[in-house]
Short mmCIF file of C-alpha atoms in Angstrom, two decimals:
data_model
loop_
_atom_site.label_atom_id
_atom_site.label_comp_id
_atom_site.label_asym_id
_atom_site.label_seq_id
_atom_site.Cartn_x
_atom_site.Cartn_y
_atom_site.Cartn_z
CA MET A 152 0.00 0.00 0.00
CA ARG A 153 1.22 3.47 -0.83
CA LYS A 154 1.76 5.64 2.19
CA LYS A 155 -0.81 8.45 2.28
CA ILE A 156 0.80 11.89 2.28
CA VAL A 157 -1.11 14.47 4.27
CA ARG A 158 0.21 17.93 3.52
CA LYS A 159 -1.02 21.28 2.31
CA ASP A 160 0.16 20.73 -1.27
CA HIS A 161 -1.51 17.32 -1.65
CA ILE A 162 -4.55 18.76 -3.45
CA ALA A 163 -2.37 20.55 -6.01
CA MET A 164 -0.40 17.39 -6.70
CA GLU A 165 -3.50 15.24 -7.08
CA ALA A 166 -4.90 17.80 -9.50
CA SER A 167 -1.64 17.56 -11.43
CA LYS A 168 -2.08 13.79 -11.88
CA ILE A 169 -5.67 14.18 -13.11
CA HIS A 170 -4.70 16.78 -15.68
CA CYS A 171 -1.78 14.62 -16.86
CA LYS A 172 -4.32 12.19 -18.23
CA LEU A 173 -6.01 14.97 -20.21
CA SER A 174 -3.22 17.03 -21.69
CA ARG A 175 0.55 16.76 -21.84
CA ASN A 176 0.96 20.54 -21.71
CA ILE A 177 -1.40 20.91 -18.77
CA CYS A 178 0.47 18.06 -17.09
CA PHE A 179 3.79 19.91 -17.25
CA LEU A 180 2.17 23.16 -16.09
CA HIS A 181 0.84 21.45 -13.00
CA GLN A 182 4.19 19.77 -12.39
CA TRP A 183 5.71 23.20 -12.02
CA ILE A 184 2.87 24.35 -9.79
CA SER A 185 3.44 21.29 -7.60
CA LEU A 186 7.14 22.11 -7.32
CA ILE A 187 6.37 25.69 -6.30
CA PHE A 188 4.02 24.45 -3.59
CA THR A 189 6.57 21.91 -2.42
CA PHE A 190 9.86 23.81 -2.51
CA GLY A 191 8.94 27.45 -2.89
CA PHE A 192 10.99 28.05 -6.04
CA VAL A 193 10.04 29.01 -9.57
CA ILE A 194 11.80 27.35 -12.53
CA PRO A 195 13.01 29.96 -15.08
CA PHE A 196 11.42 28.17 -18.02
CA ILE A 197 8.47 25.86 -18.61
CA GLN A 198 8.71 23.31 -21.39
CA SER A 199 7.97 19.68 -22.01
CA LEU A 200 11.00 17.41 -22.03
CA ASP A 201 12.14 15.99 -25.35
CA TYR A 202 13.59 12.59 -24.49
CA SER A 203 14.18 11.79 -28.15
CA ASP A 204 16.46 14.80 -28.50
CA ALA A 205 18.22 13.90 -25.25
CA LEU A 206 18.77 10.34 -26.51
CA SER A 207 20.26 11.52 -29.78
CA LYS A 208 22.59 13.94 -28.00
CA SER A 209 23.70 11.36 -25.43
CA LEU A 210 24.94 9.03 -28.17
CA LEU A 211 26.66 11.88 -29.99
CA TYR A 212 28.79 12.50 -26.90
CA PHE A 213 30.64 9.21 -27.30
CA GLU A 214 31.89 10.30 -30.72
CA ALA A 215 33.54 13.32 -29.09
CA GLN A 216 35.37 10.99 -26.69
CA ARG A 217 36.83 8.73 -29.35
CA SER A 218 40.54 8.10 -29.52
CA GLY A 219 42.22 6.78 -32.65
CA ARG A 220 41.53 7.23 -36.35
CA LEU A 221 38.05 8.67 -36.70
CA PRO A 222 35.66 7.25 -39.31
CA TYR A 223 34.35 9.11 -42.34
CA ASN A 224 30.88 9.42 -40.78
CA GLN A 225 32.13 11.07 -37.58
CA ARG A 226 29.42 13.49 -36.43
CA ALA A 227 31.38 15.34 -33.75
CA ILE A 228 33.17 17.14 -36.55
CA TRP A 229 35.32 19.35 -34.34
CA ARG A 230 37.35 16.26 -33.38
CA HIS A 231 40.15 14.70 -35.46
CA HIS A 232 42.47 11.68 -35.33
CA SER A 233 44.50 11.24 -32.14
CA GLY A 234 46.58 8.67 -30.28
CA LEU A 235 47.67 7.01 -33.52
CA THR A 236 50.88 5.61 -32.01
CA ASP A 237 49.34 4.26 -28.81
CA GLY A 238 51.10 1.02 -27.85
CA LEU A 239 53.85 1.45 -30.43
CA ASP A 240 56.68 1.55 -27.86
CA GLN A 241 55.42 -1.70 -26.35
CA GLY A 242 54.99 -3.39 -29.71
CA VAL A 243 51.19 -3.64 -29.51
CA ASP A 244 48.38 -1.89 -31.35
CA LEU A 245 46.38 0.11 -28.79
CA VAL A 246 44.91 2.67 -31.16
CA GLY A 247 41.25 3.38 -30.45
CA GLY A 248 39.03 3.26 -27.42
CA TYR A 249 37.73 6.21 -25.42
CA TYR A 250 39.12 9.02 -23.34
CA ASP A 251 37.30 8.72 -20.05
CA ALA A 252 36.60 12.37 -19.30
CA GLY A 253 38.15 15.78 -19.94
CA ASP A 254 41.71 14.47 -20.11
CA ASN A 255 43.55 12.41 -22.70
CA VAL A 256 44.26 9.17 -20.81
CA LYS A 257 42.60 5.86 -21.63
CA PHE A 258 41.67 4.10 -18.38
CA GLN A 259 40.33 0.58 -18.90
CA LEU A 260 38.21 0.12 -15.75
CA PRO A 261 35.84 3.07 -16.33
CA MET A 262 35.91 2.47 -20.09
CA ALA A 263 34.79 -1.12 -19.65
CA PHE A 264 32.06 -0.11 -17.21
CA THR A 265 30.87 2.45 -19.77
CA ILE A 266 30.50 -0.29 -22.40
CA THR A 267 28.75 -2.60 -19.95
CA MET A 268 26.17 0.09 -19.17
CA LEU A 269 25.72 0.99 -22.84
CA SER A 270 25.18 -2.68 -23.63
CA TRP A 271 22.73 -3.09 -20.77
CA SER A 272 20.83 -0.07 -22.09
CA VAL A 273 20.50 -1.73 -25.49
CA ILE A 274 19.60 -5.12 -24.00
CA GLU A 275 16.76 -3.60 -21.96
CA TYR A 276 15.56 -0.85 -24.26
CA GLY A 277 16.86 -1.72 -27.71
CA GLU A 278 13.41 -1.56 -29.28
CA ASP A 279 12.90 1.94 -27.92
CA ILE A 280 16.33 2.99 -29.18
CA ALA A 281 15.50 1.58 -32.62
CA ALA A 282 12.10 3.29 -32.67
CA ALA A 283 13.87 6.61 -32.07
CA GLY A 284 16.19 5.93 -35.04
CA GLU A 285 19.29 5.69 -32.85
CA TYR A 286 20.03 1.95 -32.85
CA ARG A 287 22.87 2.20 -35.34
CA TYR A 288 24.62 4.86 -33.26
CA ALA A 289 24.18 2.87 -30.05
CA LEU A 290 25.85 -0.17 -31.63
CA GLU A 291 28.64 2.00 -33.03
CA ALA A 292 29.28 3.47 -29.59
CA ILE A 293 29.56 -0.01 -28.09
CA LYS A 294 31.70 -1.41 -30.90
CA TRP A 295 34.20 1.45 -30.65
CA GLY A 296 34.92 0.17 -27.16
CA THR A 297 34.76 -3.58 -27.79
CA ASP A 298 37.04 -3.37 -30.84
CA TYR A 299 39.61 -1.77 -28.57
CA PHE A 300 39.16 -4.37 -25.83
CA VAL A 301 39.76 -7.19 -28.30
CA LYS A 302 43.02 -5.55 -29.42
CA ALA A 303 44.08 -4.87 -25.84
CA HIS A 304 43.60 -8.54 -24.92
CA THR A 305 46.75 -9.77 -26.64
CA HIS A 306 47.03 -13.09 -24.80
CA PRO A 307 44.57 -15.12 -22.70
CA ASN A 308 46.40 -13.90 -19.58
CA VAL A 309 47.45 -10.43 -20.75
CA LEU A 310 45.28 -7.31 -20.90
CA TRP A 311 46.55 -3.79 -21.60
CA ILE A 312 44.63 -1.57 -19.22
CA GLN A 313 45.93 1.99 -19.55
CA VAL A 314 47.49 4.31 -22.11
CA GLY A 315 48.94 7.58 -20.88
CA GLU A 316 49.86 8.88 -17.45
CA GLY A 317 47.49 10.91 -15.35
CA ASP A 318 50.25 12.95 -13.70
CA THR A 319 51.91 14.19 -16.88
CA ASP A 320 48.58 14.56 -18.66
CA HIS A 321 47.22 16.83 -15.95
CA TYR A 322 50.19 19.16 -16.30
CA CYS A 323 49.07 19.85 -19.87
CA TRP A 324 46.00 21.49 -21.34
CA GLN A 325 46.12 20.15 -24.88
CA ARG A 326 43.73 18.90 -27.50
CA PRO A 327 44.09 15.14 -27.96
CA GLU A 328 45.17 15.89 -31.52
CA ASP A 329 48.23 17.74 -30.12
CA MET A 330 49.26 15.39 -27.32
CA THR A 331 52.93 15.57 -26.32
CA THR A 332 52.52 13.82 -22.97
CA SER A 333 53.61 10.24 -22.27
CA ARG A 334 51.60 7.54 -24.00
CA ARG A 335 53.16 4.74 -22.02
CA ALA A 336 50.95 1.66 -21.93
CA TYR A 337 50.38 -0.56 -18.90
CA LYS A 338 49.22 -4.17 -18.72
CA ILE A 339 48.16 -6.84 -16.26
CA ASP A 340 49.37 -10.43 -16.55
CA GLU A 341 49.98 -13.53 -14.43
CA ASP A 342 52.70 -11.78 -12.40
CA HIS A 343 50.83 -8.49 -12.18
CA PRO A 344 47.16 -9.44 -11.71
CA GLY A 345 44.12 -7.22 -12.01
CA SER A 346 41.00 -9.26 -11.36
CA ASP A 347 38.80 -6.17 -11.11
CA VAL A 348 39.64 -4.73 -14.51
CA ALA A 349 39.72 -8.20 -16.10
CA GLY A 350 36.31 -8.91 -14.59
CA GLU A 351 34.77 -5.62 -15.74
CA THR A 352 36.16 -6.08 -19.25
CA ALA A 353 34.73 -9.60 -19.29
CA ALA A 354 31.35 -8.16 -18.22
CA ALA A 355 31.54 -5.55 -20.99
CA LEU A 356 32.36 -8.15 -23.64
CA ALA A 357 29.74 -10.62 -22.40
CA SER A 358 26.96 -8.03 -22.29
CA SER A 359 27.95 -6.63 -25.69
CA SER A 360 27.97 -10.14 -27.15
CA ILE A 361 24.25 -10.26 -26.34
CA VAL A 362 23.76 -6.97 -28.17
CA PHE A 363 25.49 -8.19 -31.36
CA ARG A 364 24.05 -11.70 -31.29
CA ARG A 365 21.41 -10.96 -33.94
CA THR A 366 23.07 -8.29 -36.08
CA ASN A 367 26.62 -9.67 -36.12
CA PRO A 368 26.73 -13.27 -34.79
CA HIS A 369 30.37 -13.86 -35.76
CA TYR A 370 31.47 -10.76 -33.87
CA SER A 371 29.28 -11.74 -30.94
CA LYS A 372 31.06 -15.10 -30.66
CA LEU A 373 34.46 -13.39 -30.85
CA LEU A 374 33.52 -11.10 -27.96
CA LEU A 375 32.34 -14.07 -25.95
CA VAL A 376 35.63 -15.93 -26.45
CA HIS A 377 37.54 -12.96 -25.06
CA ALA A 378 35.05 -12.51 -22.23
CA GLU A 379 35.41 -16.11 -21.06
CA GLN A 380 39.21 -16.00 -21.28
CA LEU A 381 39.36 -12.76 -19.31
CA PHE A 382 37.07 -14.09 -16.61
CA GLU A 383 39.19 -17.21 -16.23
CA PHE A 384 42.35 -15.08 -16.12
CA GLY A 385 40.92 -12.72 -13.51
CA ASP A 386 39.67 -15.55 -11.34
CA LYS A 387 42.79 -17.70 -11.53
CA PHE A 388 45.30 -14.89 -10.90
CA ARG A 389 43.60 -12.78 -8.27
CA GLY A 390 44.63 -9.30 -7.23
CA LYS A 391 43.73 -5.63 -7.44
CA TYR A 392 44.80 -3.95 -10.64
CA ASP A 393 45.87 -0.71 -8.97
CA THR A 394 48.38 -2.69 -6.91
CA SER A 395 49.93 -4.00 -10.11
CA VAL A 396 49.63 -0.70 -12.02
CA GLY A 397 50.43 2.15 -9.66
CA ALA A 398 49.78 4.74 -12.37
CA ALA A 399 46.04 4.05 -12.07
CA LYS A 400 45.83 4.36 -8.29
CA GLY A 401 45.54 8.12 -8.03
CA TYR A 402 42.78 8.29 -10.64
CA TYR A 403 40.68 5.13 -10.67
CA PRO A 404 41.59 3.16 -7.54
CA SER A 405 39.75 -0.09 -6.97
CA LEU A 406 38.46 0.69 -3.49
CA SER A 407 35.85 -2.07 -3.53
CA GLY A 408 38.42 -4.69 -4.52
CA TYR A 409 37.87 -7.26 -7.24
CA LYS A 410 35.29 -9.64 -5.82
CA ASP A 411 32.31 -7.57 -6.94
CA GLU A 412 33.65 -7.46 -10.52
CA LEU A 413 34.13 -11.24 -10.59
CA LEU A 414 30.55 -11.83 -9.46
CA TRP A 415 29.30 -9.17 -11.87
CA ALA A 416 31.19 -10.78 -14.76
CA ALA A 417 29.93 -14.26 -13.84
CA ILE A 418 26.30 -13.15 -13.97
CA TRP A 419 26.77 -11.40 -17.30
CA LEU A 420 28.51 -14.49 -18.70
CA TYR A 421 25.63 -16.63 -17.52
CA LYS A 422 23.18 -14.34 -19.29
CA ALA A 423 25.31 -14.42 -22.43
CA THR A 424 26.06 -18.16 -22.55
CA ASP A 425 23.40 -19.85 -20.39
CA LYS A 426 26.22 -22.01 -19.02
CA SER A 427 25.25 -23.16 -15.55
CA HIS A 428 28.78 -23.04 -14.12
CA TYR A 429 28.79 -19.25 -14.31
CA LEU A 430 25.60 -19.09 -12.28
CA LYS A 431 27.03 -21.61 -9.85
CA TYR A 432 30.10 -19.38 -9.47
CA ALA A 433 27.92 -16.38 -8.60
CA LEU A 434 25.88 -18.43 -6.14
CA GLN A 435 28.68 -20.38 -4.47
CA ASN A 436 30.79 -17.26 -3.98
CA ALA A 437 27.86 -15.01 -3.09
CA GLN A 438 28.62 -14.84 0.61
CA SER A 439 32.42 -15.03 0.64
CA PHE A 440 32.68 -12.38 -2.09
CA GLY A 441 30.16 -10.05 -0.43
CA GLY A 442 27.41 -10.39 -3.02
CA THR A 443 24.79 -11.29 -0.43
CA THR A 444 26.40 -9.59 2.57
CA TRP A 445 27.22 -6.08 1.41
CA ALA A 446 24.34 -3.60 1.66
CA ILE A 447 25.42 -0.67 -0.51
CA SER A 448 23.92 2.77 -1.19
CA GLU A 449 25.84 3.54 -4.40
CA PHE A 450 26.56 1.95 -7.75
CA SER A 451 29.51 3.09 -9.84
CA TRP A 452 32.47 2.14 -12.05
CA ASP A 453 34.17 0.90 -8.89
CA VAL A 454 31.40 -0.47 -6.65
CA LYS A 455 29.31 -3.03 -8.54
CA TYR A 456 27.47 -4.72 -5.68
CA ALA A 457 24.09 -3.03 -6.12
CA GLY A 458 24.13 -3.64 -9.86
CA LEU A 459 25.01 -7.32 -9.60
CA GLN A 460 22.49 -7.83 -6.78
CA LEU A 461 19.61 -6.41 -8.78
CA LEU A 462 20.82 -8.15 -11.95
CA ALA A 463 20.82 -11.46 -10.08
CA ALA A 464 17.36 -10.69 -8.68
CA THR A 465 15.95 -10.32 -12.19
CA LEU A 466 17.19 -13.72 -13.39
CA PRO A 467 14.18 -15.74 -14.55
CA ARG A 468 13.05 -18.59 -12.32
CA GLN A 469 13.79 -22.10 -13.56
CA ASP A 470 12.12 -25.33 -12.46
CA LYS A 471 15.41 -27.20 -12.57
CA ARG A 472 17.08 -24.77 -10.18
CA GLU A 473 17.66 -26.09 -6.67
CA LYS A 474 15.85 -24.54 -3.72
CA GLU A 475 19.17 -23.54 -2.19
CA ASP A 476 20.01 -21.61 -5.35
CA ASP A 477 16.69 -19.77 -5.19
CA LYS A 478 17.42 -18.94 -1.58
CA ILE A 479 20.74 -17.33 -2.52
CA ILE A 480 19.13 -15.37 -5.34
CA GLU A 481 16.55 -14.19 -2.81
CA GLU A 482 19.43 -12.97 -0.64
CA TYR A 483 20.83 -11.11 -3.64
CA ARG A 484 17.40 -9.55 -4.11
CA SER A 485 17.20 -8.49 -0.48
CA LYS A 486 20.50 -6.64 -0.65
CA GLY A 487 19.64 -5.15 -4.04
CA GLU A 488 16.35 -3.84 -2.71
CA TYR A 489 18.23 -2.31 0.21
CA TYR A 490 19.99 -0.13 -2.38
CA LEU A 491 16.71 0.68 -4.09
CA CYS A 492 15.03 1.53 -0.78
CA SER A 493 17.91 3.77 0.26
CA CYS A 494 17.36 5.80 -2.92
CA LEU A 495 13.63 6.01 -2.17
CA ASN A 496 14.22 7.07 1.44
CA GLN A 497 12.45 3.95 2.72
CA ASN A 498 15.19 2.45 4.92
CA ASN A 499 14.98 3.04 8.65
CA LYS A 500 18.54 4.31 9.00
CA THR A 501 20.70 4.54 5.89
CA ASN A 502 19.18 6.49 3.02
CA VAL A 503 20.77 8.49 0.22
CA HIS A 504 20.79 12.21 0.93
CA ARG A 505 18.82 14.47 -1.42
CA THR A 506 19.30 18.09 -2.36
CA PRO A 507 16.44 20.51 -1.65
CA GLY A 508 15.45 20.09 -5.30
CA GLY A 509 15.16 16.31 -4.92
CA LEU A 510 18.40 15.11 -6.53
CA LEU A 511 20.16 12.09 -5.05
CA TYR A 512 23.42 13.24 -3.53
CA ILE A 513 26.27 10.82 -2.78
CA ARG A 514 29.39 12.99 -2.79
CA GLN A 515 30.84 16.26 -3.98
CA TRP A 516 32.95 15.03 -6.90
CA ASN A 517 30.99 14.10 -10.03
CA ASN A 518 27.78 13.30 -8.19
CA MET A 519 25.77 12.88 -11.40
CA GLN A 520 27.43 9.53 -12.13
CA TYR A 521 25.65 8.08 -9.10
CA VAL A 522 22.37 9.70 -10.11
CA SER A 523 22.30 8.35 -13.66
CA ASN A 524 23.35 4.87 -12.50
CA ALA A 525 20.72 4.85 -9.76
CA ALA A 526 17.98 5.99 -12.11
CA PHE A 527 18.89 3.23 -14.55
CA LEU A 528 18.90 0.47 -11.95
CA LEU A 529 15.58 1.66 -10.53
CA MET A 530 14.02 1.87 -13.99
CA VAL A 531 15.12 -1.65 -14.93
CA TYR A 532 13.98 -3.08 -11.63
CA SER A 533 10.62 -1.32 -11.81
CA ASP A 534 10.09 -3.02 -15.18
CA HIS A 535 10.97 -6.37 -13.60
CA LEU A 536 8.54 -5.87 -10.72
CA ARG A 537 5.78 -4.82 -13.07
CA GLU A 538 6.30 -7.81 -15.36
CA THR A 539 6.35 -10.27 -12.43
CA ASN A 540 3.59 -8.53 -10.47
CA GLN A 541 5.78 -7.99 -7.41
CA MET A 542 6.60 -5.26 -4.90
CA ALA A 543 9.97 -4.21 -3.50
CA ARG A 544 10.23 -4.81 0.23
CA CYS A 545 11.70 -1.87 2.12
CA GLU A 546 12.15 -1.52 5.86
CA ARG A 547 9.45 1.13 6.14
CA ARG A 548 6.93 -0.28 3.67
CA SER A 549 6.56 -2.10 0.38
CA VAL A 550 7.10 -0.09 -2.79
CA GLY A 551 5.45 -0.72 -6.13
CA PRO A 552 6.91 -0.46 -9.63
CA GLU A 553 4.99 2.74 -10.44
CA GLU A 554 6.56 4.57 -7.51
CA ILE A 555 10.04 3.32 -8.37
CA PHE A 556 9.54 4.34 -11.99
CA ALA A 557 8.32 7.79 -11.01
CA PHE A 558 11.30 8.45 -8.79
CA ALA A 559 13.74 7.29 -11.47
CA LYS A 560 12.00 9.60 -13.92
CA SER A 561 12.26 12.50 -11.47
CA GLN A 562 16.04 12.11 -11.47
CA VAL A 563 16.19 12.13 -15.26
CA ASP A 564 13.91 15.15 -15.40
CA TYR A 565 16.10 16.98 -12.89
CA ILE A 566 19.10 16.33 -15.15
CA LEU A 567 17.23 17.77 -18.12
CA GLY A 568 16.15 20.96 -16.39
CA LEU A 569 13.35 20.26 -13.93
CA ASN A 570 15.39 21.64 -11.05
CA PRO A 571 15.68 24.84 -8.98
CA ARG A 572 18.12 26.45 -11.41
CA GLY A 573 16.24 25.45 -14.54
CA VAL A 574 19.55 24.20 -15.95
CA SER A 575 20.02 21.12 -18.07
CA TYR A 576 23.13 19.29 -16.92
CA LEU A 577 23.20 17.40 -20.22
CA VAL A 578 25.36 19.65 -22.38
CA GLY A 579 23.64 20.88 -25.53
CA TYR A 580 20.14 20.01 -24.36
CA GLY A 581 17.58 22.73 -23.73
CA PRO A 582 18.01 26.51 -23.67
CA LYS A 583 20.33 26.59 -20.65
CA TYR A 584 23.23 24.22 -19.97
CA PRO A 585 26.92 24.38 -18.84
CA GLN A 586 29.03 26.42 -21.24
CA ARG A 587 32.50 25.96 -19.74
CA VAL A 588 32.87 22.20 -19.39
CA HIS A 589 36.19 21.05 -17.94
CA HIS A 590 37.38 19.32 -21.12
CA ARG A 591 40.57 19.88 -23.05
CA GLY A 592 39.31 19.25 -26.55
CA ALA A 593 36.07 21.18 -26.14
CA SER A 594 37.71 24.20 -24.50
CA VAL A 595 40.39 24.71 -27.17
CA VAL A 596 39.74 25.82 -30.73
CA SER A 597 38.99 22.84 -32.98
CA PHE A 598 41.90 21.21 -34.77
CA LYS A 599 39.78 21.37 -37.92
CA LYS A 600 39.72 25.18 -37.67
CA ARG A 601 43.26 25.78 -36.43
CA LYS A 602 45.77 23.06 -37.20
CA ASN A 603 48.76 24.86 -35.74
CA PHE A 604 50.25 23.10 -32.72
CA ILE A 605 49.11 24.21 -29.26
CA SER A 606 51.54 23.35 -26.48
CA CYS A 607 50.84 22.48 -22.85
CA THR A 608 51.46 25.98 -21.56
CA GLN A 609 49.68 27.64 -24.49
CA GLY A 610 46.61 25.60 -23.67
CA TYR A 611 46.62 26.78 -20.08
CA ASP A 612 47.60 30.39 -20.89
CA ASN A 613 45.29 30.97 -23.84
CA TRP A 614 42.32 28.66 -23.35
CA PHE A 615 41.88 27.12 -19.90
CA GLY A 616 41.38 30.39 -18.04
CA ARG A 617 39.04 32.04 -20.55
CA LYS A 618 35.77 33.22 -19.10
CA THR A 619 33.97 32.77 -22.40
CA SER A 620 32.07 29.64 -23.42
CA ASN A 621 33.93 26.66 -24.85
CA PRO A 622 34.48 26.99 -28.62
CA ASN A 623 33.20 23.41 -29.09
CA THR A 624 29.99 22.18 -27.49
CA LEU A 625 30.46 18.77 -25.87
CA ILE A 626 26.95 17.68 -26.83
CA GLY A 627 25.45 14.91 -24.73
CA ALA A 628 27.97 15.09 -21.89
CA LEU A 629 26.54 14.78 -18.37
CA VAL A 630 28.65 17.02 -16.14
CA GLY A 631 29.37 16.41 -12.46
CA GLY A 632 26.39 18.51 -11.48
CA PRO A 633 25.27 20.69 -8.57
CA ASP A 634 26.27 20.50 -4.92
CA TYR A 635 24.14 19.38 -1.98
CA LYS A 636 22.17 22.64 -2.09
CA ASP A 637 21.53 22.56 -5.86
CA ARG A 638 24.22 25.18 -6.46
CA PHE A 639 26.38 25.03 -9.57
CA ASN A 640 29.38 27.09 -10.65
CA ASP A 641 29.92 26.90 -14.40
CA HIS A 642 33.69 27.29 -14.64
CA ARG A 643 36.43 25.11 -16.09
CA ARG A 644 38.43 25.27 -12.87
CA ASN A 645 35.50 23.76 -11.03
CA PHE A 646 36.27 20.24 -12.26
CA MET A 647 34.22 18.56 -9.53
CA GLN A 648 31.06 20.01 -11.08
CA THR A 649 31.89 20.77 -14.72
CA GLU A 650 33.86 17.70 -15.85
CA ALA A 651 31.91 15.02 -17.69
CA CYS A 652 32.68 11.30 -17.97
CA THR A 653 31.59 8.57 -20.36
CA TYR A 654 30.16 6.49 -17.52
CA ASN A 655 27.91 9.40 -16.52
CA THR A 656 26.11 9.39 -19.86
CA ALA A 657 26.09 5.64 -20.63
CA PRO A 658 23.07 4.70 -18.45
CA LEU A 659 21.16 7.73 -19.73
CA VAL A 660 20.98 6.14 -23.18
CA GLY A 661 18.64 3.47 -21.85
CA LEU A 662 16.70 5.89 -19.67
CA PHE A 663 16.04 8.39 -22.45
CA ALA A 664 15.02 5.60 -24.81
CA LYS A 665 12.61 4.12 -22.28
CA LEU A 666 10.97 7.45 -21.47
CA ASN A 667 10.76 8.44 -25.11
CA GLY A 668 9.15 5.14 -26.00
CA LEU A 669 6.43 5.26 -23.39
CA ASP A 670 2.89 5.69 -24.54
CA ARG A 671 1.98 9.22 -23.49
CA GLY A 672 -1.44 8.07 -22.39
CA ILE A 673 -0.09 5.72 -19.71
CA ASP A 674 -1.22 6.69 -16.21
CA ILE A 675 2.12 7.20 -14.47
CA GLU A 676 2.22 9.20 -11.28
CA ASP A 677 3.65 12.68 -11.61
CA SER A 678 7.37 12.49 -10.82
CA SER A 679 7.30 15.71 -8.82
CA LEU A 680 5.31 13.89 -6.14
CA PHE A 681 8.38 11.82 -5.33
CA LEU A 682 10.66 14.82 -5.03
CA ALA A 683 8.72 15.67 -1.89
CA LYS A 684 9.21 12.38 -0.05
#
């Protein structure tokens, strides 16, 4: 049963829901009225949200982050070829892949997580992506990453996991086309293990193999071969990758260790292959690896527990499965729903903090990554509960799929401008969005317009400190976002709020597709109601 809210603005909100059934425009008008009643602020602009446009822009962002030789149909036309000698000094071809954020280093752990989340978006909402005319671009975004992973996996027990050095890179403000910083490559192997990055790469390749199964079966099988080899490698030679590769520690340290990635990879491999031993691995190691013991309130490129718990909870029931196995999956579900309930403020003690405007707030640096990931997990799980006619069991009360959906939608709508500042934090979307994103390539004149070399110091002296907008719009990038009071300072120096990352945007692809594909006549509770809880 839904908890009855008794408050002075209840009548206005109920009126909003009634009008939503009658008119989309009236619906959005009453959403704003509800927000004014609830929070006492007025949004600078009133407009319906165009999820189709947001979807298109989110996929365009990945083209701006490409490393390597760009294709003829590159749409982010201000970018050009870069990193064409990556791996040359080590005698391996490491050209390609993605820059993770506003710098020019290729970090494997966040890159692999990005591809996993892009693939999951397509697996869940591929029909909606296709209906919006974006399916081709979604597959291209995934394949740009998986092609690189295949090249980087040069031996069953060798994976190249970084190109470039964060320290030297951060001393320079250069377009990737001009890079003069070190492009040293780093690998993991039997003597220098990295079970976390091997596991996440295996998860990325397994999930993407599902995506390509119908359109490119040969490629799908190739990805699966690499995924299985990497999982075996990561499991047999266990260790944290940032212990083996110190250059990654100051930038993407594996604080959660590697056990969550191994469980995460095992579940994805089970989904991709239907081989029972992968499921057995995830079940037999569930307790010792923390899968059914850790109750987590965040999901990110590092901490996979909530994602694997909810992924395990959505596995279809099978008659041949033993009762003990179902019991373990039920334990996975319990811990996964703890995460969900913490986002919905329905745990008795530990809940995720929210800003006055209703945004989930985990921490100061790049908070939006946690928001987009949370919204995606909640959206997928709400679909699962609806399809199986179930409720999520929280400590305070049971929660239905409609409520979970509505809260996930409220987070997406906040990102797109339904917030106290009326700012879209998805660059290029809407009339008002960040203009000075902390990003080397976007903040320096395009190589296509000015081919003359720009050095490290020239970049800092002539471009980094400019108060004007970036010369190139990093369309589709989700920046770090506002602070705990919904405040946002649009300045390049403010990297905690204005830097964008590939793993911020990846889950949005599925979310935008889902929301765009919904029948507008469906009776879904007004998302502003859940900003008030």
